[in-house]
Amino acid sequence: MATNRTFTMLKPDSLEKGYTGAILEKINAAGFRIVAMKMTHMTKRDAEAFYAVHSERPFFGELVEYMTRGPIVAAILEKDNAVEDFRVLIGATNPEEAADGTIRKLYAASIGENAVHGSDSDENAAIEGAFHFSGREMF
Ligand code: IDP
Ligand code: MG
């Protein structure tokens, strides 16, 4: 069943560079409502579980190292067509291929350190949101 929610993380590079406020402003301006939000620091075990689908990829170790090197901002966002619209807002995985004005074009350094996460399906949005938040933390 289609839902109107997606899940995002502002990744460690975004927080390190002081982009948190600017990225949240873009998300707000694009019409997403914040359902849940927190700063958290993923453990190695958390990151390995969150990105388990990528465990056989050559960049997996690098990805886990990156995602655990500092705190992130995790959030659940609500909007009509949330998953697809948020993927448009963040742009392509590789910032060199991301459209002008997208969050990754503006704030990402490379395909590895690409500033933000966005769920790729309604099913994964629900799984990823539940990974980080309990029902009591969703509003
Ligand atoms: P997505 O975040 O745009 O959905 P995925 O293919 O799901 O992209 O990859 C998950 C994350 O893994 C990316 O956001 C990025 O941080 C990292 N990643 C993907 N491809 C590469 C790569 O070729 N080299 C290094 N890191 C990568
Ligand atoms: Mg993905």
mmCIF file of C-alpha atoms and ligand atoms in Angstrom, residues 11 51 54 57 59 62-63 66-67 87 90-94 104 111-114 116-118 120, ligand 1:
data_model
loop_
_atom_site.group_PDB
_atom_site.id
_atom_site.type_symbol
_atom_site.label_atom_id
_atom_site.label_comp_id
_atom_site.label_asym_id
_atom_site.label_seq_id
_atom_site.Cartn_x
_atom_site.Cartn_y
_atom_site.Cartn_z
ATOM 1 C CA LYS A 11 24.590 12.321 7.167
ATOM 2 C CA TYR A 51 22.677 -0.733 4.997
ATOM 3 C CA HIS A 54 24.638 -3.105 0.366
ATOM 4 C CA ARG A 57 29.139 -3.904 -2.437
ATOM 5 C CA PHE A 59 32.094 0.428 -0.809
ATOM 6 C CA GLU A 62 33.718 2.849 3.610
ATOM 7 C CA LEU A 63 29.967 3.523 3.908
ATOM 8 C CA TYR A 66 31.402 7.296 7.087
ATOM 9 C CA MET A 67 27.955 6.851 8.604
ATOM 10 C CA ARG A 87 14.259 11.628 -4.081
ATOM 11 C CA ILE A 90 17.828 15.333 -2.892
ATOM 12 C CA GLY A 91 19.017 14.525 -6.432
ATOM 13 C CA ALA A 92 21.163 11.724 -7.818
ATOM 14 C CA THR A 93 23.413 9.608 -5.562
ATOM 15 C CA ASN A 94 26.454 11.125 -7.247
ATOM 16 C CA ARG A 104 23.078 16.803 -3.068
ATOM 17 C CA ILE A 111 29.145 9.844 -4.339
ATOM 18 C CA GLY A 112 30.267 8.434 -0.988
ATOM 19 C CA GLU A 113 29.795 11.555 1.144
ATOM 20 C CA ASN A 114 26.515 12.715 -0.285
ATOM 21 C CA VAL A 116 21.523 13.022 2.839
ATOM 22 C CA HIS A 117 19.653 9.724 2.721
ATOM 23 C CA GLY A 118 16.204 9.287 1.199
ATOM 24 C CA ASP A 120 13.734 4.402 -2.175
HETATM 25 P P1 IDP B 1 21.072 6.382 -2.506
HETATM 26 O O1 IDP B 1 21.537 6.906 -1.160
HETATM 27 O O2 IDP B 1 21.006 7.475 -3.536
HETATM 28 O O3 IDP B 1 19.785 5.592 -2.410
HETATM 29 P P2 IDP B 1 22.444 3.838 -2.763
HETATM 30 O O4 IDP B 1 22.833 3.219 -4.076
HETATM 31 O O5 IDP B 1 21.288 3.244 -2.032
HETATM 32 O O6 IDP B 1 22.216 5.399 -3.040
HETATM 33 O O7 IDP B 1 23.740 3.807 -1.853
HETATM 34 C C1 IDP B 1 23.645 4.072 -0.462
HETATM 35 C C2 IDP B 1 24.780 4.979 -0.064
HETATM 36 O O8 IDP B 1 26.014 4.304 -0.264
HETATM 37 C C3 IDP B 1 24.916 6.250 -0.914
HETATM 38 O O9 IDP B 1 24.035 7.278 -0.513
HETATM 39 C C4 IDP B 1 26.369 6.613 -0.674
HETATM 40 O O10 IDP B 1 26.559 7.231 0.605
HETATM 41 C C5 IDP B 1 27.020 5.242 -0.658
HETATM 42 N N1 IDP B 1 27.503 4.860 -2.002
HETATM 43 C C6 IDP B 1 26.757 4.484 -3.056
HETATM 44 N N2 IDP B 1 27.517 4.231 -4.130
HETATM 45 C C7 IDP B 1 28.790 4.437 -3.738
HETATM 46 C C8 IDP B 1 30.068 4.330 -4.418
HETATM 47 O O11 IDP B 1 30.165 3.983 -5.597
HETATM 48 N N3 IDP B 1 31.164 4.641 -3.656
HETATM 49 C C9 IDP B 1 31.098 5.013 -2.351
HETATM 50 N N4 IDP B 1 29.928 5.126 -1.692
HETATM 51 C C10 IDP B 1 28.781 4.852 -2.373
#
